[in-house]
Amino acid sequence: MIPTDFDYVRARSLREALDAVAGADGVKVIAGGHSLLPMMKFRLVQPSKLVDIGGIEELRGIAEHRKGARIGATTTYREMIGSQLLRERFPILAEAASVIGDRQVRNRGTVGGSVAHADPASDMPAVMLVLGAEFVLRSKRGILPAAKRSVTASEFFQGAFTTALAEGELLTEIILPGPPKGAGMAYVKHTAPASGYALAAAAAVVGRTRKTISHIQVATTGVGESHRFVHAVQELVGTKGEPELVARIAARAFEGVEIQSDVHSPADHRRALASVMVRRAIEKALERAR
């Protein structure tokens, strides 16, 4: 298929980008393009204007931020994999980025594009949830009540391909707070062979104090219409994370949760698969916790 006609703007600065997205109907932002372009080719999305932010240097890069990190929205997966700072403080990011798509996607795809697209089977949103990320959203002054605001990951993701981004806003950076002391992290994924997307995946962050779990967050992707926390794992706080207890909680983690069914996996199979991913993610995170 061929996309419908659209205007194309290649922004050279953040100001130009904000001007281009302000007050325009049907505008879409592109950086790497690996999520948006396929949808345009099938006319699932028909933007009137495409604003390219891929060349804006101020939106790229990884830097220390207090005890955490700041990641520019157009930072590529490859840059995240190679970042020493992220490997030391947030190794789950490199682990997740390394299993996204293929080499071409990792070289060109961007973290901001992934979270803004909010595909329910994409990898980064679940990781951002367990890390307690904040997304910095910018708009042209006077277009919205606030020209700059921060939204937590749990508030940002609102459903399949739906986020808290308002018209005229641009995701510019991701702020990660410092992880719990001695935290172990893991991302475990069962991949659909044809697409590289997750049939089911789980991200886990576990903190321990004297071998007792003091902090745990687990989130899944590929399971339902949106990325979600697994709240049942909070029962592990105050325990040592005994294998039998972890297995029991993972087995009932999705009771009462609507699981999506599609050509790749019926709901019952995906439910069982997701429980296994949750268990393995917790086990790996516990092994890595200091």
mmCIF file of C-alpha atoms in Angstrom, residues 62 71 75-83 86-87 90-112 114 122-128 131 186-189 191 196 201-203 221 288:
data_model
loop_
_atom_site.group_PDB
_atom_site.id
_atom_site.type_symbol
_atom_site.label_atom_id
_atom_site.label_comp_id
_atom_site.label_asym_id
_atom_site.label_seq_id
_atom_site.Cartn_x
_atom_site.Cartn_y
_atom_site.Cartn_z
ATOM 1 C CA ILE A 62 21.873 9.964 27.959
ATOM 2 C CA ILE A 71 17.281 10.056 28.323
ATOM 3 C CA THR A 75 17.899 8.357 21.749
ATOM 4 C CA THR A 76 18.111 5.093 19.824
ATOM 5 C CA TYR A 77 17.970 1.590 21.246
ATOM 6 C CA ARG A 78 21.550 1.056 20.097
ATOM 7 C CA GLU A 79 22.706 4.067 22.110
ATOM 8 C CA MET A 80 20.905 2.716 25.166
ATOM 9 C CA ILE A 81 22.524 -0.703 24.786
ATOM 10 C CA GLY A 82 25.966 0.920 24.609
ATOM 11 C CA SER A 83 25.477 3.337 27.516
ATOM 12 C CA LEU A 86 22.418 2.724 31.934
ATOM 13 C CA ARG A 87 24.246 -0.591 32.226
ATOM 14 C CA PHE A 90 19.367 0.482 34.846
ATOM 15 C CA PRO A 91 20.607 -2.718 33.148
ATOM 16 C CA ILE A 92 17.009 -3.684 32.381
ATOM 17 C CA LEU A 93 16.949 -0.995 29.685
ATOM 18 C CA ALA A 94 19.845 -2.531 27.783
ATOM 19 C CA GLU A 95 18.365 -6.000 28.297
ATOM 20 C CA ALA A 96 15.004 -4.952 26.862
ATOM 21 C CA ALA A 97 16.486 -2.889 24.019
ATOM 22 C CA SER A 98 18.647 -5.818 22.911
ATOM 23 C CA VAL A 99 15.570 -7.955 22.113
ATOM 24 C CA ILE A 100 13.646 -5.284 20.184
ATOM 25 C CA GLY A 101 13.158 -6.039 16.504
ATOM 26 C CA ASP A 102 16.324 -6.575 14.492
ATOM 27 C CA ARG A 103 19.593 -4.660 14.083
ATOM 28 C CA GLN A 104 18.049 -2.090 11.742
ATOM 29 C CA VAL A 105 15.253 -1.333 14.200
ATOM 30 C CA ARG A 106 17.691 -1.053 17.103
ATOM 31 C CA ASN A 107 19.927 1.297 15.133
ATOM 32 C CA ARG A 108 17.127 3.662 14.080
ATOM 33 C CA GLY A 109 14.237 3.125 16.481
ATOM 34 C CA THR A 110 13.938 5.585 19.379
ATOM 35 C CA VAL A 111 12.838 5.180 22.967
ATOM 36 C CA GLY A 112 10.573 8.233 22.792
ATOM 37 C CA SER A 114 8.188 3.629 21.364
ATOM 38 C CA SER A 122 5.990 -3.053 22.604
ATOM 39 C CA ASP A 123 8.782 -3.532 25.119
ATOM 40 C CA MET A 124 9.767 -0.158 26.572
ATOM 41 C CA PRO A 125 6.474 0.894 28.242
ATOM 42 C CA ALA A 126 6.511 -1.993 30.736
ATOM 43 C CA VAL A 127 10.132 -1.239 31.610
ATOM 44 C CA MET A 128 9.319 2.445 32.144
ATOM 45 C CA LEU A 131 11.412 2.047 36.812
ATOM 46 C CA ALA A 186 15.108 -8.354 34.639
ATOM 47 C CA TYR A 187 13.136 -8.306 31.402
ATOM 48 C CA VAL A 188 11.841 -11.648 30.104
ATOM 49 C CA LYS A 189 10.084 -11.953 26.769
ATOM 50 C CA THR A 191 8.630 -13.283 21.105
ATOM 51 C CA GLY A 196 9.576 -9.631 17.015
ATOM 52 C CA ALA A 201 6.731 -10.284 28.471
ATOM 53 C CA ALA A 202 7.435 -9.116 32.000
ATOM 54 C CA ALA A 203 9.709 -6.479 33.514
ATOM 55 C CA THR A 221 3.393 -6.230 27.905
ATOM 56 C CA ARG A 288 20.689 -10.167 40.478
#
